[in-house]
PDB file of C-alpha atoms in Angstrom:
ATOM      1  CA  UNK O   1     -28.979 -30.037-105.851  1.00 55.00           C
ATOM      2  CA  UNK O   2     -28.060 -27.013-107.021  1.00 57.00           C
ATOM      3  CA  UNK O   3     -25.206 -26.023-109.555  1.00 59.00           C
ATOM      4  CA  UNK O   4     -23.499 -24.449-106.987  1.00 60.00           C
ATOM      5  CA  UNK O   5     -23.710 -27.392-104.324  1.00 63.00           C
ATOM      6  CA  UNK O   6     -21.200 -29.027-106.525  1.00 70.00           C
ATOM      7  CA  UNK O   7     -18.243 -26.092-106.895  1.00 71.00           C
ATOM      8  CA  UNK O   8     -15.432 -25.800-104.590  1.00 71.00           C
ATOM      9  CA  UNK O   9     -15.264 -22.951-102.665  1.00 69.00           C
ATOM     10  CA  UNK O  10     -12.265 -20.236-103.448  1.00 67.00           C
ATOM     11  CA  UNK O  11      -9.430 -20.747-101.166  1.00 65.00           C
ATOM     12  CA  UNK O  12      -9.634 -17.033-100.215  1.00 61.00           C
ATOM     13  CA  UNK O  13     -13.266 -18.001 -99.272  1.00 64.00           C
ATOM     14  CA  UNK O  14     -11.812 -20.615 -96.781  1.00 62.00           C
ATOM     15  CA  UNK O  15     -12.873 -20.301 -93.043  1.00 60.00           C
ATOM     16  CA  UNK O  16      -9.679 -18.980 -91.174  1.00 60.00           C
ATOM     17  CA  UNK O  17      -8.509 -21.200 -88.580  1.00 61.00           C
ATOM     18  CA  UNK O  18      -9.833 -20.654 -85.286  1.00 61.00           C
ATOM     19  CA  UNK O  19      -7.329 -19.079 -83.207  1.00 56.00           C
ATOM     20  CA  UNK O  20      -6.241 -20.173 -79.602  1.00 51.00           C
ATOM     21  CA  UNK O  21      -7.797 -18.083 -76.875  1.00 53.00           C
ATOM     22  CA  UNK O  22      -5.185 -15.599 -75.442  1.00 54.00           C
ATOM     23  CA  UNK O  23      -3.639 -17.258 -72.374  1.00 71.00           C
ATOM     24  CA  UNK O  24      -3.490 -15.863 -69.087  1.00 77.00           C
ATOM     25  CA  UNK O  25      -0.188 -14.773 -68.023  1.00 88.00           C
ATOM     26  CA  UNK O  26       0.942 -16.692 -65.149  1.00 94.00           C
ATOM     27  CA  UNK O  27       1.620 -14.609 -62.122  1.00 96.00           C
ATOM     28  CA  UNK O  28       2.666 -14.750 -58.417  1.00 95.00           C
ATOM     29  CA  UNK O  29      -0.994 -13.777 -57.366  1.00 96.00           C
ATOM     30  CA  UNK O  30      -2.474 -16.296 -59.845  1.00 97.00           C
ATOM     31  CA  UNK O  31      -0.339 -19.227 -58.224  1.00 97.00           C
ATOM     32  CA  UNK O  32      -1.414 -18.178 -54.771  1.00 97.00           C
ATOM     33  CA  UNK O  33      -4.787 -18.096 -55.416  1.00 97.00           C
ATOM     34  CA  UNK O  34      -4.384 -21.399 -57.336  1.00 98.00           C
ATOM     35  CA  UNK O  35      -2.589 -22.842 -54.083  1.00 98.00           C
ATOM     36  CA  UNK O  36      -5.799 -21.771 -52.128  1.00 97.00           C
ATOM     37  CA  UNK O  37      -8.171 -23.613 -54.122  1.00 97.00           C
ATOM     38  CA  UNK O  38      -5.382 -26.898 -53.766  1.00 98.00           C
ATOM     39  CA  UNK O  39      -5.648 -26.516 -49.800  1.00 97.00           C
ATOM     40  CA  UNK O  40      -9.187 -25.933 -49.360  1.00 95.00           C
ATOM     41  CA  UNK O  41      -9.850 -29.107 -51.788  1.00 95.00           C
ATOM     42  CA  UNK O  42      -7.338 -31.604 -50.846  1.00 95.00           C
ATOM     43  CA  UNK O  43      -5.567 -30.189 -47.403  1.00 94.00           C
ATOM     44  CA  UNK O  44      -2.129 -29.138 -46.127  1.00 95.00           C
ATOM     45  CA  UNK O  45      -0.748 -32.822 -46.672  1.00 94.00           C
ATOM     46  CA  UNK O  46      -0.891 -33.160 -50.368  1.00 95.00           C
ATOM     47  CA  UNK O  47      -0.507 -29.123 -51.636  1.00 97.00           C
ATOM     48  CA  UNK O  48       2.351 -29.435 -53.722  1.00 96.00           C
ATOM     49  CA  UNK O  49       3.804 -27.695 -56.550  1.00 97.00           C
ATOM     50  CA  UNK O  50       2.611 -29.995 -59.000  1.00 97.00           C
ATOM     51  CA  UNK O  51      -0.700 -30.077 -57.594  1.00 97.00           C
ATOM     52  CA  UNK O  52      -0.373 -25.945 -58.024  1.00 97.00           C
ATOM     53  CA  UNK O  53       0.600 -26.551 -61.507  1.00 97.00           C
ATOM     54  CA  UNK O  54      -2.146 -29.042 -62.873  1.00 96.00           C
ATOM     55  CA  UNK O  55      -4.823 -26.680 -61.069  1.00 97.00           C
ATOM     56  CA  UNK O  56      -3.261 -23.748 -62.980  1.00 96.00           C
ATOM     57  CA  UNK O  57      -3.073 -25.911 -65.925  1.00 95.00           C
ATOM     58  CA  UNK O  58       0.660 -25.260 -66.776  1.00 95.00           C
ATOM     59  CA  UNK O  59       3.889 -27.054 -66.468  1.00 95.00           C
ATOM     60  CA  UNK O  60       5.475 -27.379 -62.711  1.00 96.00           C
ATOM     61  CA  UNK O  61       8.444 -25.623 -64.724  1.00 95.00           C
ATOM     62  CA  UNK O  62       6.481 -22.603 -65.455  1.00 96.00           C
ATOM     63  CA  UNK O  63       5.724 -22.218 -61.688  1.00 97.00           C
ATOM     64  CA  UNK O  64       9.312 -21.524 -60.896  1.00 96.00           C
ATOM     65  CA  UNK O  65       9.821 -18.709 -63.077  1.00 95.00           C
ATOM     66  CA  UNK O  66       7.875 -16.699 -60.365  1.00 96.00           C
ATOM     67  CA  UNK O  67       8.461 -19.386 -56.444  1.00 96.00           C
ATOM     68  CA  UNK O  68      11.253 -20.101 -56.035  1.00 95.00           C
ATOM     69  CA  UNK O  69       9.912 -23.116 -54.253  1.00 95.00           C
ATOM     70  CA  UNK O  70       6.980 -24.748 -52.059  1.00 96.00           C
ATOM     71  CA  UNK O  71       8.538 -23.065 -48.961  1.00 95.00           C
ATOM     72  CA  UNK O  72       8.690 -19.547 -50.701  1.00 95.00           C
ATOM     73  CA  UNK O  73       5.230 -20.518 -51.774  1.00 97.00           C
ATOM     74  CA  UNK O  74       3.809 -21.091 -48.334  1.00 96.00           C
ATOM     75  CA  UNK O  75       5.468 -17.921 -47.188  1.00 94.00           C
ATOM     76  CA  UNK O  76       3.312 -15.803 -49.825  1.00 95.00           C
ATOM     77  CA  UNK O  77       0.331 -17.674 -48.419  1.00 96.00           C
ATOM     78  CA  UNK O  78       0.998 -16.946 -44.825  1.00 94.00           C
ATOM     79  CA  UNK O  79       1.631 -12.986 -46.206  1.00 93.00           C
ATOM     80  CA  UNK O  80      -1.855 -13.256 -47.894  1.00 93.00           C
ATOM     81  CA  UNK O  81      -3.278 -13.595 -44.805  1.00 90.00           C
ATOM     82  CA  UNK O  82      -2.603 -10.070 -43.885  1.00 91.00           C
ATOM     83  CA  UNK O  83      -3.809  -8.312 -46.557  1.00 90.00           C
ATOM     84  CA  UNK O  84      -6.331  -5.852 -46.171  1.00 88.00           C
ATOM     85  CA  UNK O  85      -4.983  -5.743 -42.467  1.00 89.00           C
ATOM     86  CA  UNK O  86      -4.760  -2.248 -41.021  1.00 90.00           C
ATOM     87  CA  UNK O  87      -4.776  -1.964 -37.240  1.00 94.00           C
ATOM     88  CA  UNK O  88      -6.320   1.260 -35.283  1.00 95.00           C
ATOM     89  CA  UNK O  89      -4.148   3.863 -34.197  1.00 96.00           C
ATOM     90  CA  UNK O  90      -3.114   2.569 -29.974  1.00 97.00           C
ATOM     91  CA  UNK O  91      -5.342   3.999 -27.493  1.00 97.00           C
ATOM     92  CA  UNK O  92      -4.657   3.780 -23.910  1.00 96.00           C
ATOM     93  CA  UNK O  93      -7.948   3.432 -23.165  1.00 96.00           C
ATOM     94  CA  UNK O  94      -9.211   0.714 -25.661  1.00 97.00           C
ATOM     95  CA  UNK O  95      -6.215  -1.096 -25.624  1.00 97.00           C
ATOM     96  CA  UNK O  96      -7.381  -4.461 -24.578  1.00 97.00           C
ATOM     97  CA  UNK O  97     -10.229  -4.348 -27.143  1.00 98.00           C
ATOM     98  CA  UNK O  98      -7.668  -3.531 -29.737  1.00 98.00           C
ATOM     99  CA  UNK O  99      -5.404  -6.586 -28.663  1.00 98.00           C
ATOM    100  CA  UNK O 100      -9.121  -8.844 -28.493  1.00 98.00           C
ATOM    101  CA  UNK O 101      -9.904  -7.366 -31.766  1.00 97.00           C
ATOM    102  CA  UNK O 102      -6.850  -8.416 -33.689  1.00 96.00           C
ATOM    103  CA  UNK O 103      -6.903 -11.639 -32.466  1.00 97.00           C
ATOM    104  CA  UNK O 104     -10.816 -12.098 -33.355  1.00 97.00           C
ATOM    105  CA  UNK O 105     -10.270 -11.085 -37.089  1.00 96.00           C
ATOM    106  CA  UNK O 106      -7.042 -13.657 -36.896  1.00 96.00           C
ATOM    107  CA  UNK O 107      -8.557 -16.265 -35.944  1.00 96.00           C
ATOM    108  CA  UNK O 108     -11.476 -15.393 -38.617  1.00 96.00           C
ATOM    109  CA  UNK O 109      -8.724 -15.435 -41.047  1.00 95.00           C
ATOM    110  CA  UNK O 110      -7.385 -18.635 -40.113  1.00 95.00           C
ATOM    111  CA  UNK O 111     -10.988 -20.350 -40.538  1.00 95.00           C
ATOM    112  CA  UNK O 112     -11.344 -19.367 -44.392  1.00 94.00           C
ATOM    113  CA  UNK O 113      -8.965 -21.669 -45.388  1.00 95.00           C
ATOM    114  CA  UNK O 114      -8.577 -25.168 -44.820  1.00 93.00           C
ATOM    115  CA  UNK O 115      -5.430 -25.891 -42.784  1.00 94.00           C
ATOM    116  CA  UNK O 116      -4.082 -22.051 -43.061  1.00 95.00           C
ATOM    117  CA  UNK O 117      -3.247 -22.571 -39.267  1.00 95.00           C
ATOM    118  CA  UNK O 118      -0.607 -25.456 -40.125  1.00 94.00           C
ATOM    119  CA  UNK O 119       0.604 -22.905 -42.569  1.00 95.00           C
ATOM    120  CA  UNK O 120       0.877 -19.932 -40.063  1.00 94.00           C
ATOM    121  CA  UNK O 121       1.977 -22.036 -37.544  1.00 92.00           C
ATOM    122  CA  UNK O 122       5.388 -22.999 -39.373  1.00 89.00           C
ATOM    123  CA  UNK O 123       6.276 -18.792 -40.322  1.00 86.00           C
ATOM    124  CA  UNK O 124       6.966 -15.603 -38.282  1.00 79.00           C
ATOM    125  CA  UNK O 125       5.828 -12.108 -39.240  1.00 77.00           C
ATOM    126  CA  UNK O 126       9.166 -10.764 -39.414  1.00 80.00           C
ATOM    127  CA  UNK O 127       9.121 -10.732 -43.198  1.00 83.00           C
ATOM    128  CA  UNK O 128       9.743  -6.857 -44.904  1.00 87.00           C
ATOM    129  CA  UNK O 129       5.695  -6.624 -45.682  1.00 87.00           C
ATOM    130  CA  UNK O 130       4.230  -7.361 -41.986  1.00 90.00           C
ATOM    131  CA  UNK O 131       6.848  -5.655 -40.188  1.00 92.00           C
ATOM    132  CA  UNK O 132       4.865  -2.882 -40.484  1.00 92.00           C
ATOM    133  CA  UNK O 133       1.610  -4.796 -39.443  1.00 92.00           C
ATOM    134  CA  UNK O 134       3.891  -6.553 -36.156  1.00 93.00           C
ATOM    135  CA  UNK O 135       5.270  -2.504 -35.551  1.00 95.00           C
ATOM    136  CA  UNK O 136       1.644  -1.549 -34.336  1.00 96.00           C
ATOM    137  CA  UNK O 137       0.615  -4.640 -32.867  1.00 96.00           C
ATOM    138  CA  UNK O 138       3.504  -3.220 -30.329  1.00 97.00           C
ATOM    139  CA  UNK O 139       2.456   0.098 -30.338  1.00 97.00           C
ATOM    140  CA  UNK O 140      -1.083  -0.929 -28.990  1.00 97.00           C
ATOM    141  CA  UNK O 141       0.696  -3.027 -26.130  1.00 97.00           C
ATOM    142  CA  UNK O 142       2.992  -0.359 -25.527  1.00 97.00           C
ATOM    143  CA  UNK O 143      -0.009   2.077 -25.676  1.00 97.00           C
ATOM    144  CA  UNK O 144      -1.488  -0.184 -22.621  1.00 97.00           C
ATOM    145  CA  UNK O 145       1.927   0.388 -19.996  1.00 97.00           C
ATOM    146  CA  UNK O 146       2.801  -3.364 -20.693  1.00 97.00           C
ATOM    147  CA  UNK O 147       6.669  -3.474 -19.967  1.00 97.00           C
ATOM    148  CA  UNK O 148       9.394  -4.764 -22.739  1.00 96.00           C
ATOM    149  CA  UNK O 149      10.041  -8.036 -21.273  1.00 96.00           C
ATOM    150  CA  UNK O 150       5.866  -8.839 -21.580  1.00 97.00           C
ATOM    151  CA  UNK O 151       5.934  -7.139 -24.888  1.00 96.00           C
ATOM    152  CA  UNK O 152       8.407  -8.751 -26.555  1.00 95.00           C
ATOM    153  CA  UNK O 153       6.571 -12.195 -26.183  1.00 96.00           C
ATOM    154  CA  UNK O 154       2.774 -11.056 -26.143  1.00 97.00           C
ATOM    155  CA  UNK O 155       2.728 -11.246 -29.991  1.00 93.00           C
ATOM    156  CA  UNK O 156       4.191 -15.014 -30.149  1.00 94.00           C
ATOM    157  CA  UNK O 157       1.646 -15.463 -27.193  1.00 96.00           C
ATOM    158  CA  UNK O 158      -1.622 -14.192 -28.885  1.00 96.00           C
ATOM    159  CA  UNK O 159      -0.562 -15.856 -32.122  1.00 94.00           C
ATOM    160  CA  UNK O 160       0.164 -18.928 -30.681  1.00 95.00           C
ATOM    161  CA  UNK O 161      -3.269 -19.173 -28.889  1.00 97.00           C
ATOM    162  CA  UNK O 162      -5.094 -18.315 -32.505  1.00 97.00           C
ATOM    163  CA  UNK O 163      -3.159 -20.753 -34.596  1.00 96.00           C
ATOM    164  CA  UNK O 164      -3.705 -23.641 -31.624  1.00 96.00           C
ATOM    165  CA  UNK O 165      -7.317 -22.775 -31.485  1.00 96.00           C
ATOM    166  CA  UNK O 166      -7.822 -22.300 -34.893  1.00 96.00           C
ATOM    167  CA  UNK O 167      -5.908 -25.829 -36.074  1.00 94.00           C
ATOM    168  CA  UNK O 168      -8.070 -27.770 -33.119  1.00 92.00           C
ATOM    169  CA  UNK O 169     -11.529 -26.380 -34.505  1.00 90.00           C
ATOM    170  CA  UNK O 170     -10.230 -27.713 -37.644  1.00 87.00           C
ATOM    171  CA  UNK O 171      -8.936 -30.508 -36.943  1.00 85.00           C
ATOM    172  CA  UNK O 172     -12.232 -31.536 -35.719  1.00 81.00           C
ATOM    173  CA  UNK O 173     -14.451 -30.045 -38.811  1.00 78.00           C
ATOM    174  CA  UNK O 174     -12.921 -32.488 -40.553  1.00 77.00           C
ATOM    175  CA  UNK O 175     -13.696 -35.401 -38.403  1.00 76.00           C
ATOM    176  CA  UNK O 176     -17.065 -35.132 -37.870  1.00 71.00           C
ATOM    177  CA  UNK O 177     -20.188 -33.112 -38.748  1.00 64.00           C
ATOM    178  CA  UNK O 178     -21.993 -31.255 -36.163  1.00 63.00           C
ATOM    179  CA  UNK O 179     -24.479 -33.654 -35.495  1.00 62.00           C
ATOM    180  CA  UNK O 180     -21.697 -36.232 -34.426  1.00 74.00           C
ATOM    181  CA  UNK O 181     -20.190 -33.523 -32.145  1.00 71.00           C
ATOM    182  CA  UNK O 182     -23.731 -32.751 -30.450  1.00 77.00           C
ATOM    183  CA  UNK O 183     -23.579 -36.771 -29.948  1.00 82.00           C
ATOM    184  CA  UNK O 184     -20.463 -37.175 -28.422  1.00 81.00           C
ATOM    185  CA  UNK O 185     -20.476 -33.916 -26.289  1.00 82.00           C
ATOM    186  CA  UNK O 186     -23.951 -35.173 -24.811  1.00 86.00           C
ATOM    187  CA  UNK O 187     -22.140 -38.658 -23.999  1.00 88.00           C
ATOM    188  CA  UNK O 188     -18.996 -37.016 -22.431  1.00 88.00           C
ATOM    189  CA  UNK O 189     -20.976 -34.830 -20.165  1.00 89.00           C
ATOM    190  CA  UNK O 190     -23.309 -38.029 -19.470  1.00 91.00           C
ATOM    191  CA  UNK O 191     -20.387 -40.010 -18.715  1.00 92.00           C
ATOM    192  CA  UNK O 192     -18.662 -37.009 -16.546  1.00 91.00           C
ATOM    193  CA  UNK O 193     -21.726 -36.637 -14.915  1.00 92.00           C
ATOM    194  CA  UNK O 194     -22.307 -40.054 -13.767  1.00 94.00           C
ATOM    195  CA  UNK O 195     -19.308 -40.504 -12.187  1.00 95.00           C
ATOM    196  CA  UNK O 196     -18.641 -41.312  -8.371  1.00 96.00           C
ATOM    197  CA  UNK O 197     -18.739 -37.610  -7.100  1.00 95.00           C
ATOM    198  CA  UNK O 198     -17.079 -38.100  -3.846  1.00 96.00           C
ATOM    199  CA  UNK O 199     -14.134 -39.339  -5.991  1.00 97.00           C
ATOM    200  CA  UNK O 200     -14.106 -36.675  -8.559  1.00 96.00           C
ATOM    201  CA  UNK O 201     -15.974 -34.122  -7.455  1.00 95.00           C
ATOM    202  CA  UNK O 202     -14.600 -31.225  -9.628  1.00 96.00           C
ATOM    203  CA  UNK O 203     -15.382 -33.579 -12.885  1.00 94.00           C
ATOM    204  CA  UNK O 204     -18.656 -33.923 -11.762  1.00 94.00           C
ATOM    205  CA  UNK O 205     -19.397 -30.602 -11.110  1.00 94.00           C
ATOM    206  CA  UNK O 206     -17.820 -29.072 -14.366  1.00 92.00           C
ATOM    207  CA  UNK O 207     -19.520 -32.078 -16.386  1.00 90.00           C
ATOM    208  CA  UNK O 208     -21.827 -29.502 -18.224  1.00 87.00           C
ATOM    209  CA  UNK O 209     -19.007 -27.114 -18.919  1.00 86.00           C
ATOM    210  CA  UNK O 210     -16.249 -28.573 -20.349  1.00 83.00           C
ATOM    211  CA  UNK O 211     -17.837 -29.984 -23.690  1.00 81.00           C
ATOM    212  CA  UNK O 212     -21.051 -27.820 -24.198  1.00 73.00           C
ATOM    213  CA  UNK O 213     -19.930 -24.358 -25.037  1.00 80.00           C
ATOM    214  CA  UNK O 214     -19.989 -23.264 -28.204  1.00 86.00           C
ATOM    215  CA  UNK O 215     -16.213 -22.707 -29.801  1.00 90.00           C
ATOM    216  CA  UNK O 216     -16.804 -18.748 -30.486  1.00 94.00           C
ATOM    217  CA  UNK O 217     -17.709 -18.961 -26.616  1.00 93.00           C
ATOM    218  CA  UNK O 218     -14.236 -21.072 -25.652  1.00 94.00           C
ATOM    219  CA  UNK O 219     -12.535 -18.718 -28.001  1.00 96.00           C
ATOM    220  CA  UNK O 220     -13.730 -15.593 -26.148  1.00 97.00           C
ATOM    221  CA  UNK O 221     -13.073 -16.585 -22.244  1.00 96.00           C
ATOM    222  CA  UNK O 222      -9.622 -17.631 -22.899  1.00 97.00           C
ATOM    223  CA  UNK O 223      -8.532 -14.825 -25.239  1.00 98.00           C
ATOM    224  CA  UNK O 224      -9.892 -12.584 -22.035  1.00 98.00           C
ATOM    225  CA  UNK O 225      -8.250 -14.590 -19.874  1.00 98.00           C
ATOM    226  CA  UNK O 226      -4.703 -13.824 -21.733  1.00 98.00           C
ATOM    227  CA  UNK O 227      -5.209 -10.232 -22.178  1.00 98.00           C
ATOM    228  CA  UNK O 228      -6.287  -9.615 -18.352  1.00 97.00           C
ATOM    229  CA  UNK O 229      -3.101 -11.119 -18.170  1.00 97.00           C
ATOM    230  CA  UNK O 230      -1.125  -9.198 -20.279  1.00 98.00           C
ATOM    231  CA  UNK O 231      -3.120  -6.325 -18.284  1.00 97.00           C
ATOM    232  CA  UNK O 232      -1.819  -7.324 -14.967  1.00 97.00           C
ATOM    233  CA  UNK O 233       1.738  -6.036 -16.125  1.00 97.00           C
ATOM    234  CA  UNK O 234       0.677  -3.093 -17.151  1.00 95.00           C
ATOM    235  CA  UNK O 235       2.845   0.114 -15.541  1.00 89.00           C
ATOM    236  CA  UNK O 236       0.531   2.825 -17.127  1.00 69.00           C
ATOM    237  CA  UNK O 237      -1.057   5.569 -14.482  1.00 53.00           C
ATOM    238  CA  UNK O 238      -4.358   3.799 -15.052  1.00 49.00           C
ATOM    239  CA  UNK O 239      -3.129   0.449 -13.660  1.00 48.00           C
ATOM    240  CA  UNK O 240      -4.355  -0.079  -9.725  1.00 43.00           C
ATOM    241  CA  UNK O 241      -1.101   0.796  -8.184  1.00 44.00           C
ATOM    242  CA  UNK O 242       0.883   1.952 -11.227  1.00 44.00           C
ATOM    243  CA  UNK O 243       3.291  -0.663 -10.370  1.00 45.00           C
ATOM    244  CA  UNK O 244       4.919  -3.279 -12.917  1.00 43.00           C
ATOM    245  CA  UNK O 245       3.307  -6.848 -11.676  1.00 43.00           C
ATOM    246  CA  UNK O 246       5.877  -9.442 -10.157  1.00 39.00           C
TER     247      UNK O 246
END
């Protein structure tokens, strides 16, 4: 040992206490994207403030110096979705490939996130950020000669249809893998198929069509079936008789 082993060390020689990293400071975009990570993990069901909190690693307190509360939290969610949003400038022409466009990337938007369609499902655009957004959603159906009275519930109607579709695909994600849907799709079209077909004759002949398609498929006939729809209203000089539908 050394003579030097044995000799305290100078207290200005003393290792400094090591210091605290700098914490984060807690925003409104850091407790959204903390809520996220709660609903993708554990669900619609059990996202909570607290839950928000303990993922954030902070006091529930702290949370409400920025939400007001869970329901002002779920609104900033639903706004979330929007973001990065911009929709084309209407065009008579394209018009219904505008309308099948928006919903497309809505109901992509809706699939990131575990139960976001419970979440959209529950608010209305008609905050001060998405009027804007909902502004040329109606310039695009105006742009196709729909009239006011089919305007004025088309957005509610394609909404509707992505939040139902969406929260039905997800609904059964969760359930079951894909293997388990292959099995029970091939057993409901067995079963369909085998019945007596001068009884139901229709159920018989459909057997093959009514379980096997592929969701983006299911997602794609009835989204054209609503705008040729909407498109049967339409007043504008290109419509067949340039007549407003009955």
């Amino acid at each position: 040992m050394s003579q030097q082993d044995d000799v305290p060390t100078p207290p200005w020689e003393r290792p400094r206490k090591r210091q605290a990293p700098a914490r984060i400071p807690l925003t409104r975009e850091r407790i959204v994207d903390a809520a996220f990570v709660v609903l993708d993990r554990d669900g619609f069901d059990k996202l909570s403030m607290r839950q928000v909190a303990a993922e954030l690693g902070v006091a529930v307190s702290a949370l409400y110096v920025h939400v007001d509360d869970k329901d002002e939290l779920l609104r900033l969610m639903y706004n979330r979705l929007f973001e990065g949003v911009d929709l084309p400038e209407p065009d008579p022409e394209t018009w219904q490939e505008q309308i099948k466009d928006f919903a497309r990337s809505g109901r992509e938007r809706l699939l990131r996130h575990r139960d976001m369609a419970r979440i959209s499902m529950a608010h209305v655009p008609f905050t001060v950020e998405l009027l804007p957004h909902i502004e040329k959603l109606f310039a695009i159906l105006r742009a196709g000669g729909l009239p006011d009275n089919v305007m004025a519930i088309a957005g509610d109607l394609l909404s509707t249809y992505m939040d139902g579709f969406t929260l039905e695909e997800n609904m059964w994600r969760e359930r079951m893998s894909d293997a388990s849907w292959q099995t029970i799709s091939t057993e409901t079209e067995n079963y369909f198929a085998s019945l007596p077909p001068d009884r139901f004759p229709n159920l018989v002949a459909l057997a093959d069509l009514m379980v096997g398609e592929t969701n983006d498929y299911r997602f794609e006939l009835g989204l054209d079936i609503i705008v040729r729809g909407l498109a049967s209203y339409s007043v504008s000089p290109s419509s067949p008789d340039g007549d407003e539908a009955s």
